[in-house]
mmCIF file of C-alpha atoms (C1' of nucleotides) in Angstrom:
data_model
loop_
_atom_site.group_PDB
_atom_site.id
_atom_site.type_symbol
_atom_site.label_atom_id
_atom_site.label_comp_id
_atom_site.label_asym_id
_atom_site.label_seq_id
_atom_site.Cartn_x
_atom_site.Cartn_y
_atom_site.Cartn_z
ATOM 1 C CA MET P 183 -74.568 -95.767 39.738
ATOM 2 C CA ASN P 184 -70.750 -95.325 39.531
ATOM 3 C CA LYS P 185 -69.975 -92.063 38.105
ATOM 4 C CA GLU P 186 -67.141 -93.570 35.877
ATOM 5 C CA ARG P 187 -69.041 -96.351 34.898
ATOM 6 C CA ASN P 188 -69.585 -95.253 31.297
ATOM 7 C CA LYS P 189 -66.372 -93.540 30.995
ATOM 8 C CA ILE P 190 -64.504 -94.726 27.811
ATOM 9 C CA ASN P 191 -60.769 -95.146 27.571
ATOM 10 C CA SER P 192 -58.737 -93.547 25.104
ATOM 11 C CA ILE P 193 -58.619 -96.254 22.532
ATOM 12 C CA GLU P 194 -62.519 -96.266 22.453
ATOM 13 C CA LEU P 195 -62.323 -92.789 22.114
ATOM 14 C CA ASP P 196 -60.109 -92.698 18.989
ATOM 15 C CA GLU P 197 -62.216 -95.602 17.638
ATOM 16 C CA LYS P 198 -65.487 -93.553 17.881
ATOM 17 C CA THR P 199 -63.881 -90.477 16.931
ATOM 18 C CA ARG P 200 -62.899 -92.395 13.378
ATOM 19 C CA GLN P 201 -66.415 -93.892 13.176
ATOM 20 C CA PHE P 202 -67.475 -90.016 13.658
ATOM 21 C CA THR P 203 -65.648 -88.509 11.067
ATOM 22 C CA SER P 204 -66.516 -91.061 8.211
ATOM 23 C CA GLN P 205 -70.020 -90.675 9.295
ATOM 24 C CA CYS P 206 -69.626 -86.970 8.658
ATOM 25 C CA ARG P 207 -67.997 -87.561 5.401
ATOM 26 C CA GLU P 208 -70.792 -90.142 4.388
ATOM 27 C CA ALA P 209 -73.219 -87.196 5.199
ATOM 28 C CA GLY P 210 -71.513 -84.781 3.273
ATOM 29 C CA LEU P 211 -70.273 -82.711 6.327
ATOM 30 C CA LYS P 212 -66.919 -81.097 6.822
ATOM 31 C CA ILE P 213 -64.737 -82.529 9.461
ATOM 32 C CA THR P 214 -63.875 -79.311 11.311
ATOM 33 C CA PRO P 215 -61.681 -79.235 14.615
ATOM 34 C CA GLN P 216 -64.587 -77.826 16.389
ATOM 35 C CA ARG P 217 -67.011 -80.545 15.465
ATOM 36 C CA VAL P 218 -64.958 -83.228 16.376
ATOM 37 C CA ALA P 219 -63.869 -81.405 19.615
ATOM 38 C CA ILE P 220 -67.715 -81.219 20.686
ATOM 39 C CA TYR P 221 -68.547 -84.725 19.611
ATOM 40 C CA ARG P 222 -65.217 -86.018 21.885
ATOM 41 C CA GLU P 223 -66.352 -84.019 24.843
ATOM 42 C CA LEU P 224 -69.994 -85.332 24.358
ATOM 43 C CA ILE P 225 -69.001 -88.848 24.343
ATOM 44 C CA GLN P 226 -66.449 -88.570 27.384
ATOM 45 C CA THR P 227 -68.932 -87.570 29.750
ATOM 46 C CA ASP P 228 -72.018 -89.327 31.604
ATOM 47 C CA GLU P 229 -73.664 -85.961 32.670
ATOM 48 C CA HIS P 230 -75.953 -85.277 29.666
ATOM 49 C CA PRO P 231 -74.627 -81.935 29.137
ATOM 50 C CA SER P 232 -76.537 -79.059 27.666
ATOM 51 C CA ALA P 233 -75.176 -76.995 25.063
ATOM 52 C CA GLU P 234 -74.009 -74.514 27.342
ATOM 53 C CA MET P 235 -72.063 -77.378 29.474
ATOM 54 C CA LEU P 236 -70.512 -78.361 26.396
ATOM 55 C CA TYR P 237 -69.446 -75.048 25.405
ATOM 56 C CA GLU P 238 -67.544 -74.437 28.598
ATOM 57 C CA LYS P 239 -65.708 -77.585 28.045
ATOM 58 C CA VAL P 240 -64.887 -77.075 24.510
ATOM 59 C CA LYS P 241 -63.772 -73.591 25.355
ATOM 60 C CA ASN P 242 -60.734 -75.257 27.029
ATOM 61 C CA ILE P 243 -59.611 -76.457 23.488
ATOM 62 C CA PHE P 244 -60.940 -73.828 21.345
ATOM 63 C CA PRO P 245 -61.017 -70.499 23.449
ATOM 64 C CA SER P 246 -62.899 -68.674 20.699
ATOM 65 C CA ILE P 247 -65.644 -70.967 20.037
ATOM 66 C CA SER P 248 -68.858 -69.776 20.209
ATOM 67 C CA LEU P 249 -72.127 -71.233 22.071
ATOM 68 C CA ASP P 250 -73.762 -71.000 18.725
ATOM 69 C CA THR P 251 -71.410 -73.130 17.143
ATOM 70 C CA VAL P 252 -72.029 -75.780 19.982
ATOM 71 C CA ASN P 253 -75.916 -75.466 19.436
ATOM 72 C CA ARG P 254 -75.637 -75.760 15.741
ATOM 73 C CA THR P 255 -73.187 -78.769 15.919
ATOM 74 C CA LEU P 256 -75.421 -80.621 18.229
ATOM 75 C CA LEU P 257 -78.569 -79.962 16.167
ATOM 76 C CA THR P 258 -76.265 -81.444 13.149
ATOM 77 C CA LEU P 259 -74.887 -84.475 15.302
ATOM 78 C CA ASN P 260 -78.714 -85.060 16.228
ATOM 79 C CA GLU P 261 -79.761 -85.258 12.493
ATOM 80 C CA ILE P 262 -77.037 -87.552 11.566
ATOM 81 C CA GLY P 263 -77.708 -89.759 14.620
ATOM 82 C CA ALA P 264 -74.344 -89.392 16.243
ATOM 83 C CA ALA P 265 -76.131 -87.688 19.347
ATOM 84 C CA PHE P 266 -79.300 -87.610 21.068
ATOM 85 C CA THR P 267 -81.364 -85.239 23.070
ATOM 86 C CA VAL P 268 -82.316 -86.747 26.399
ATOM 87 C CA VAL P 269 -84.948 -84.665 27.912
ATOM 88 C CA GLY P 270 -85.891 -81.186 27.583
ATOM 89 C CA SER P 271 -87.125 -80.329 24.195
ATOM 90 C CA GLY P 272 -86.086 -76.747 24.383
ATOM 91 C CA ASP P 273 -89.791 -75.969 23.542
ATOM 92 C CA ALA P 274 -92.470 -74.699 25.796
ATOM 93 C CA LYS P 275 -93.694 -76.824 28.865
ATOM 94 C CA ARG P 276 -96.696 -78.946 27.945
ATOM 95 C CA PHE P 277 -99.291 -79.662 30.708
ATOM 96 C CA ASP P 278 -101.444 -82.719 31.478
ATOM 97 C CA GLY P 279 -104.417 -83.008 33.976
ATOM 98 C CA GLY P 280 -103.292 -86.524 34.964
ATOM 99 C CA LEU P 281 -106.698 -87.446 34.749
ATOM 100 C CA HIS P 282 -106.086 -91.132 33.336
ATOM 101 C CA GLU P 283 -102.952 -93.082 33.215
ATOM 102 C CA HIS P 284 -101.165 -93.112 30.133
ATOM 103 C CA GLN P 285 -97.937 -92.839 28.226
ATOM 104 C CA HIS P 286 -96.827 -90.325 25.562
ATOM 105 C CA PHE P 287 -95.628 -90.216 22.077
ATOM 106 C CA ARG P 288 -93.899 -86.879 20.967
ATOM 107 C CA CYS P 289 -93.469 -86.215 17.339
ATOM 108 C CA LEU P 290 -90.161 -84.480 16.439
ATOM 109 C CA LYS P 291 -91.248 -82.775 13.462
ATOM 110 C CA CYS P 292 -94.727 -81.041 14.415
ATOM 111 C CA LYS P 293 -93.961 -81.309 18.510
ATOM 112 C CA ARG P 294 -97.612 -83.091 18.681
ATOM 113 C CA ILE P 295 -97.889 -85.158 21.816
ATOM 114 C CA VAL P 296 -100.117 -88.281 21.258
ATOM 115 C CA ASP P 297 -101.432 -90.316 24.219
ATOM 116 C CA PHE P 298 -101.523 -93.958 24.165
ATOM 117 C CA HIS P 299 -102.123 -96.412 26.976
ATOM 118 C CA HIS P 300 -100.514 -99.694 26.874
ATOM 119 C CA LYS P 301 -101.730 -101.340 30.144
ATOM 120 C CA PRO P 302 -98.475 -103.408 30.709
ATOM 121 C CA PHE P 303 -96.471 -99.993 31.071
ATOM 122 C CA ASP P 304 -98.499 -98.902 34.181
ATOM 123 C CA ASP P 305 -97.081 -101.100 36.409
ATOM 124 C CA ILE P 306 -93.453 -101.687 35.113
ATOM 125 C CA LYS P 307 -91.182 -102.580 38.055
ATOM 126 C CA LEU P 308 -88.223 -100.542 39.159
ATOM 127 C CA PRO P 309 -85.067 -102.183 40.183
ATOM 128 C CA ALA P 310 -84.703 -101.975 43.948
ATOM 129 C CA ASN P 311 -81.501 -99.780 44.132
ATOM 130 C CA ILE P 312 -83.403 -97.092 42.115
ATOM 131 C CA ARG P 313 -86.329 -97.149 44.586
ATOM 132 C CA LYS P 314 -84.181 -97.066 47.381
ATOM 133 C CA LYS P 315 -81.739 -94.229 46.182
ATOM 134 C CA PHE P 316 -84.497 -91.902 44.747
ATOM 135 C CA LYS P 317 -87.867 -90.714 45.722
ATOM 136 C CA ILE P 318 -89.654 -91.512 42.511
ATOM 137 C CA LEU P 319 -92.461 -89.301 41.694
ATOM 138 C CA ARG P 320 -93.307 -90.088 38.067
ATOM 139 C CA LYS P 321 -92.444 -92.950 36.029
ATOM 140 C CA THR P 322 -93.330 -93.440 32.449
ATOM 141 C CA VAL P 323 -92.507 -94.907 29.133
ATOM 142 C CA TYR P 324 -91.730 -92.156 26.453
ATOM 143 C CA LEU P 325 -91.480 -92.401 22.762
ATOM 144 C CA GLU P 326 -90.055 -89.970 20.381
ATOM 145 C CA GLY P 327 -90.295 -90.349 16.477
ATOM 146 C CA ILE P 328 -92.440 -89.237 13.388
ATOM 147 C CA CYS P 329 -96.023 -88.979 13.507
ATOM 148 C CA ASP P 330 -98.525 -90.334 10.941
ATOM 149 C CA LEU P 331 -99.293 -86.882 9.819
ATOM 150 C CA CYS P 332 -95.752 -85.782 9.155
ATOM 151 C CA ILE P 333 -94.291 -88.971 7.314
ATOM 152 C CA MET S 163 -106.228 -93.132 19.373
ATOM 153 C CA ASN S 164 -109.656 -91.457 19.241
ATOM 154 C CA LYS S 165 -109.328 -87.752 19.901
ATOM 155 C CA GLU S 166 -112.400 -88.026 22.172
ATOM 156 C CA ARG S 167 -111.324 -90.687 24.076
ATOM 157 C CA ASN S 168 -110.415 -89.122 27.009
ATOM 158 C CA LYS S 169 -112.828 -86.341 27.006
ATOM 159 C CA ILE S 170 -114.759 -86.157 30.284
ATOM 160 C CA ASN S 171 -118.526 -85.450 30.560
ATOM 161 C CA SER S 172 -119.968 -82.425 32.561
ATOM 162 C CA ILE S 173 -120.695 -84.496 35.402
ATOM 163 C CA GLU S 174 -117.106 -85.750 35.805
ATOM 164 C CA LEU S 175 -116.151 -82.215 34.987
ATOM 165 C CA ASP S 176 -117.879 -80.861 38.068
ATOM 166 C CA GLU S 177 -116.861 -83.686 40.307
ATOM 167 C CA LYS S 178 -113.274 -82.971 39.305
ATOM 168 C CA THR S 179 -113.876 -79.310 39.793
ATOM 169 C CA ARG S 180 -114.976 -79.897 43.231
ATOM 170 C CA GLN S 181 -112.119 -82.233 44.241
ATOM 171 C CA PHE S 182 -109.473 -79.468 42.961
ATOM 172 C CA THR S 183 -111.287 -76.789 44.976
ATOM 173 C CA SER S 184 -111.152 -78.830 48.322
ATOM 174 C CA GLN S 185 -107.511 -79.716 47.398
ATOM 175 C CA CYS S 186 -106.933 -76.114 46.953
ATOM 176 C CA ARG S 187 -108.513 -75.189 50.230
ATOM 177 C CA GLU S 188 -105.970 -78.020 52.003
ATOM 178 C CA ALA S 189 -103.174 -76.595 50.555
ATOM 179 C CA GLY S 190 -104.021 -73.219 51.746
ATOM 180 C CA LEU S 191 -104.759 -71.632 48.317
ATOM 181 C CA LYS S 192 -107.444 -69.405 47.488
ATOM 182 C CA ILE S 193 -110.216 -70.270 45.177
ATOM 183 C CA THR S 194 -110.029 -67.907 42.256
ATOM 184 C CA PRO S 195 -112.147 -67.881 39.365
ATOM 185 C CA GLN S 196 -109.153 -67.780 37.019
ATOM 186 C CA ARG S 197 -107.610 -70.788 38.817
ATOM 187 C CA VAL S 198 -110.591 -72.762 38.260
ATOM 188 C CA ALA S 199 -111.007 -71.827 34.922
ATOM 189 C CA ILE S 200 -107.533 -72.809 33.862
ATOM 190 C CA TYR S 201 -107.901 -76.091 35.700
ATOM 191 C CA ARG S 202 -111.210 -76.854 34.167
ATOM 192 C CA GLU S 203 -109.708 -75.948 30.532
ATOM 193 C CA LEU S 204 -106.908 -78.284 31.267
ATOM 194 C CA ILE S 205 -108.799 -81.440 32.195
ATOM 195 C CA GLN S 206 -111.214 -80.908 29.461
ATOM 196 C CA THR S 207 -108.466 -81.459 26.670
ATOM 197 C CA ASP S 208 -106.215 -84.222 25.411
ATOM 198 C CA GLU S 209 -103.899 -82.117 23.439
ATOM 199 C CA HIS S 210 -101.174 -81.403 26.528
ATOM 200 C CA PRO S 211 -101.628 -77.534 26.035
ATOM 201 C CA SER S 212 -98.829 -75.145 26.723
ATOM 202 C CA ALA S 213 -99.365 -72.215 28.943
ATOM 203 C CA GLU S 214 -99.863 -70.140 25.823
ATOM 204 C CA MET S 215 -102.483 -72.469 24.453
ATOM 205 C CA LEU S 216 -104.425 -72.512 27.806
ATOM 206 C CA TYR S 217 -104.180 -68.771 27.631
ATOM 207 C CA GLU S 218 -105.902 -68.658 24.449
ATOM 208 C CA LYS S 219 -108.772 -70.815 25.783
ATOM 209 C CA VAL S 220 -109.260 -69.144 29.053
ATOM 210 C CA LYS S 221 -109.347 -65.650 27.516
ATOM 211 C CA ASN S 222 -112.545 -66.772 25.874
ATOM 212 C CA ILE S 223 -113.750 -66.708 29.648
ATOM 213 C CA PHE S 224 -111.646 -63.983 31.428
ATOM 214 C CA PRO S 225 -110.737 -61.850 28.603
ATOM 215 C CA SER S 226 -108.420 -59.749 30.584
ATOM 216 C CA ILE S 227 -106.388 -62.800 32.070
ATOM 217 C CA SER S 228 -102.653 -62.707 31.409
ATOM 218 C CA LEU S 229 -100.346 -65.311 30.095
ATOM 219 C CA ASP S 230 -98.328 -64.672 33.742
ATOM 220 C CA THR S 231 -101.293 -65.913 35.659
ATOM 221 C CA VAL S 232 -101.570 -69.008 33.252
ATOM 222 C CA ASN S 233 -97.920 -69.830 34.018
ATOM 223 C CA ARG S 234 -97.905 -69.128 37.623
ATOM 224 C CA THR S 235 -101.120 -70.976 37.988
ATOM 225 C CA LEU S 236 -99.676 -74.278 36.043
ATOM 226 C CA LEU S 237 -96.741 -73.914 38.479
ATOM 227 C CA THR S 238 -99.055 -74.077 41.448
ATOM 228 C CA LEU S 239 -101.097 -76.943 40.135
ATOM 229 C CA ASN S 240 -98.077 -78.772 39.489
ATOM 230 C CA GLU S 241 -97.017 -78.215 42.918
ATOM 231 C CA ILE S 242 -100.207 -79.538 44.701
ATOM 232 C CA GLY S 243 -100.340 -82.354 42.158
ATOM 233 C CA ALA S 244 -103.429 -81.202 40.286
ATOM 234 C CA ALA S 245 -101.484 -80.947 37.065
ATOM 235 C CA PHE S 246 -98.351 -82.476 35.541
ATOM 236 C CA THR S 247 -95.814 -81.144 32.927
ATOM 237 C CA VAL S 248 -95.436 -83.705 30.316
ATOM 238 C CA VAL S 249 -91.982 -85.249 30.365
ATOM 239 C CA GLY S 250 -89.427 -84.022 28.377
ATOM 240 C CA SER S 251 -91.019 -80.388 27.931
ATOM 241 C CA GLY S 252 -89.741 -77.319 29.289
ATOM 242 C CA ASP S 253 -86.015 -76.844 30.265
ATOM 243 C CA ALA S 254 -82.951 -76.998 28.043
ATOM 244 C CA LYS S 255 -82.054 -79.738 25.712
ATOM 245 C CA ARG S 256 -79.620 -82.144 27.045
ATOM 246 C CA PHE S 257 -77.448 -84.584 24.948
ATOM 247 C CA ASP S 258 -76.188 -87.939 25.081
ATOM 248 C CA GLY S 259 -73.651 -89.713 22.810
ATOM 249 C CA GLY S 260 -75.843 -92.527 22.894
ATOM 250 C CA LEU S 261 -72.729 -94.734 23.408
ATOM 251 C CA HIS S 262 -74.527 -97.344 26.065
ATOM 252 C CA GLU S 263 -78.213 -98.353 26.422
ATOM 253 C CA HIS S 264 -79.666 -97.019 29.559
ATOM 254 C CA GLN S 265 -82.552 -95.168 31.188
ATOM 255 C CA HIS S 266 -82.685 -91.733 32.903
ATOM 256 C CA PHE S 267 -83.908 -90.479 36.224
ATOM 257 C CA ARG S 268 -84.174 -86.659 36.169
ATOM 258 C CA CYS S 269 -84.235 -84.895 39.551
ATOM 259 C CA LEU S 270 -87.047 -82.131 39.826
ATOM 260 C CA LYS S 271 -85.193 -80.025 42.156
ATOM 261 C CA CYS S 272 -81.480 -80.045 41.048
ATOM 262 C CA LYS S 273 -82.429 -81.103 37.165
ATOM 263 C CA ARG S 274 -79.469 -83.607 37.522
ATOM 264 C CA ILE S 275 -79.845 -86.383 35.138
ATOM 265 C CA VAL S 276 -78.724 -89.768 36.413
ATOM 266 C CA ASP S 277 -78.573 -92.735 34.451
ATOM 267 C CA PHE S 278 -79.549 -96.191 35.279
ATOM 268 C CA HIS S 279 -79.345 -99.341 33.395
ATOM 269 C CA HIS S 280 -82.112 -102.021 34.049
ATOM 270 C CA LYS S 281 -81.604 -104.686 31.363
ATOM 271 C CA PRO S 282 -85.504 -105.541 31.223
ATOM 272 C CA PHE S 283 -86.265 -101.720 30.228
ATOM 273 C CA ASP S 284 -83.889 -102.222 27.124
ATOM 274 C CA ASP S 285 -86.572 -104.245 25.151
ATOM 275 C CA ILE S 286 -90.033 -103.401 26.314
ATOM 276 C CA LYS S 287 -92.441 -104.138 23.716
ATOM 277 C CA LEU S 288 -94.549 -101.580 22.095
ATOM 278 C CA PRO S 289 -97.932 -102.294 21.296
ATOM 279 C CA ALA S 290 -98.821 -103.070 17.532
ATOM 280 C CA ASN S 291 -100.979 -100.079 16.556
ATOM 281 C CA ILE S 292 -98.323 -97.679 17.926
ATOM 282 C CA ARG S 293 -95.342 -99.408 15.899
ATOM 283 C CA LYS S 294 -97.808 -99.314 12.918
ATOM 284 C CA LYS S 295 -98.921 -95.547 13.146
ATOM 285 C CA PHE S 296 -95.757 -94.062 14.031
ATOM 286 C CA LYS S 297 -91.891 -94.299 13.047
ATOM 287 C CA ILE S 298 -90.709 -94.586 16.605
ATOM 288 C CA LEU S 299 -87.019 -93.160 16.931
ATOM 289 C CA ARG S 300 -86.390 -93.600 20.371
ATOM 290 C CA LYS S 301 -88.168 -95.326 23.191
ATOM 291 C CA THR S 302 -87.014 -95.026 26.949
ATOM 292 C CA VAL S 303 -88.260 -95.506 30.597
ATOM 293 C CA TYR S 304 -88.009 -92.234 32.307
ATOM 294 C CA LEU S 305 -88.156 -91.553 35.858
ATOM 295 C CA GLU S 306 -88.734 -88.153 37.912
ATOM 296 C CA GLY S 307 -88.405 -87.456 41.355
ATOM 297 C CA ILE S 308 -86.202 -86.209 44.149
ATOM 298 C CA CYS S 309 -82.477 -87.368 43.748
ATOM 299 C CA ASP S 310 -80.590 -88.648 46.829
ATOM 300 C CA LEU S 311 -78.539 -85.470 47.142
ATOM 301 C CA CYS S 312 -81.667 -82.992 47.198
ATOM 302 C CA ILE S 313 -83.706 -85.008 49.721
ATOM 303 C "C1'" DC Y 125 -62.419 -72.192 -6.002
ATOM 304 C "C1'" DT Y 126 -66.687 -73.691 -4.160
ATOM 305 C "C1'" DT Y 127 -69.486 -74.786 -0.388
ATOM 306 C "C1'" DA Y 128 -70.339 -75.184 4.139
ATOM 307 C "C1'" DC Y 129 -68.987 -73.799 8.820
ATOM 308 C "C1'" DT Y 130 -68.060 -70.565 12.294
ATOM 309 C "C1'" DG Y 131 -68.432 -66.337 15.435
ATOM 310 C "C1'" DC Y 132 -70.731 -62.481 16.302
ATOM 311 C "C1'" DA Y 133 -74.819 -59.771 16.909
ATOM 312 C "C1'" DA Y 134 -79.637 -59.136 16.882
ATOM 313 C "C1'" DA Y 135 -83.864 -61.308 17.330
ATOM 314 C "C1'" DC Y 136 -87.187 -64.523 19.169
ATOM 315 C "C1'" DC Y 137 -89.789 -67.310 22.367
ATOM 316 C "C1'" DA Y 138 -91.026 -69.095 26.657
ATOM 317 C "C1'" DT Y 139 -90.634 -68.251 31.552
ATOM 318 C "C1'" DT Y 140 -89.411 -65.562 35.640
ATOM 319 C "C1'" DT Y 141 -89.507 -61.503 38.633
ATOM 320 C "C1'" DG Y 142 -90.959 -57.166 41.105
ATOM 321 C "C1'" DC Y 143 -94.293 -54.234 42.104
ATOM 322 C "C1'" DA Y 144 -98.790 -52.080 42.707
ATOM 323 C "C1'" DC Y 145 -103.725 -53.058 42.784
ATOM 324 C "C1'" DG Y 146 -107.543 -55.951 43.629
ATOM 325 C "C1'" DA Y 147 -109.796 -60.143 45.431
ATOM 326 C "C1'" DT Y 148 -110.261 -63.994 48.793
ATOM 327 C "C1'" DC Y 149 -110.628 -65.589 53.102
ATOM 328 C "C1'" DG I 67 -108.334 -56.287 57.129
ATOM 329 C "C1'" DA I 68 -104.242 -59.459 56.375
ATOM 330 C "C1'" DT I 69 -102.848 -62.411 52.898
ATOM 331 C "C1'" DC I 70 -102.653 -64.159 48.601
ATOM 332 C "C1'" DG I 71 -103.405 -63.968 43.502
ATOM 333 C "C1'" DT I 72 -103.536 -61.161 39.654
ATOM 334 C "C1'" DG I 73 -101.938 -58.225 35.484
ATOM 335 C "C1'" DC I 74 -98.561 -55.533 33.737
ATOM 336 C "C1'" DA I 75 -93.765 -54.501 32.682
ATOM 337 C "C1'" DA I 76 -89.142 -55.532 32.625
ATOM 338 C "C1'" DA I 77 -85.554 -59.174 32.779
ATOM 339 C "C1'" DT I 78 -83.625 -63.586 32.062
ATOM 340 C "C1'" DG I 79 -82.218 -68.100 29.849
ATOM 341 C "C1'" DG I 80 -82.093 -70.831 26.031
ATOM 342 C "C1'" DT I 81 -82.435 -71.182 20.983
ATOM 343 C "C1'" DT I 82 -82.577 -69.528 16.526
ATOM 344 C "C1'" DT I 83 -81.460 -66.361 12.626
ATOM 345 C "C1'" DG I 84 -78.933 -63.326 9.240
ATOM 346 C "C1'" DC I 85 -74.716 -61.979 7.525
ATOM 347 C "C1'" DA I 86 -69.672 -61.457 6.786
ATOM 348 C "C1'" DG I 87 -65.394 -63.874 7.033
ATOM 349 C "C1'" DT I 88 -62.978 -68.194 6.952
ATOM 350 C "C1'" DA I 89 -61.663 -72.931 6.375
ATOM 351 C "C1'" DA I 90 -62.442 -77.590 4.384
ATOM 352 C "C1'" DG I 91 -62.931 -80.396 0.310
#
DNA sequence: CTTACTGCAAACCATTTGCACGATC
DNA sequence: GATCGTGCAAATGGTTTGCAGTAAG
């Protein structure tokens, strides 16, 4: 759980940046300094920033950047697969009466949430250090993708 | 994936309602018809409704109910454990450069997201019917609870 | 020179808060 | 009768949209 565990060094950072710019070119996207800066800030942190958090960081480099640009850029990165959204769909909360043990699949297009139940997932074993460190209230296997109706 | 699979019959519904009211009493909560109606609507559906969706349903029973009441009630149900918010809904988006394979723990209090990596979780096998039906873009093991700093 | 990106402002959606009235215990 | 819950209205937080100006290819 070392905070620095996933920090990348400057060589990796440059390498990743190069990969990113060619990924943009392939996707027909322009290489703007803002876009690059947002990407670089994103991959330099472990804290799974929100758009707002990244905005604060990138402002140190581009004081005039707007939060909207960060939001739009992150959307774009998501589309080309250069970034992922971790949790928090940005959509409304969805509730569950919790009657039956089950897992969820969420369609990224129509936002539908589909239950499925795969018994082995009910009792996946957590590593001891996690169980010791945190009070785990819920654990689940969570899938995202495109559902049969949206393909 | 039968849509009716988890529908409960009226006997189970009444039983659950009884359990719910005593749960409220134990928690020192008043038994209001709105509260009960919201709970009953929630456990009668499979579709993981948002507050808005439940609001529309409960309005058929209490035409004068407000969306705020539904929101507040769901919060309350969540607190006493009579309902859960489906993982990944609500809250602002959080991003990840996706450099390393890892899993997430999210603190319900401070919203901190902590990475952990448990190798066995990297290659959990999805059931075939899921893999066939949906285009799975991401799968993860996701934990929620209270983190060491918040206990 | 064309197209895409940025920055700003306004709009939008879901959720939260403050307050007065009403219902439950 | 005291306290908690409800309904309404206003406020907030996050995200999205429209548009004009600017920069990348």
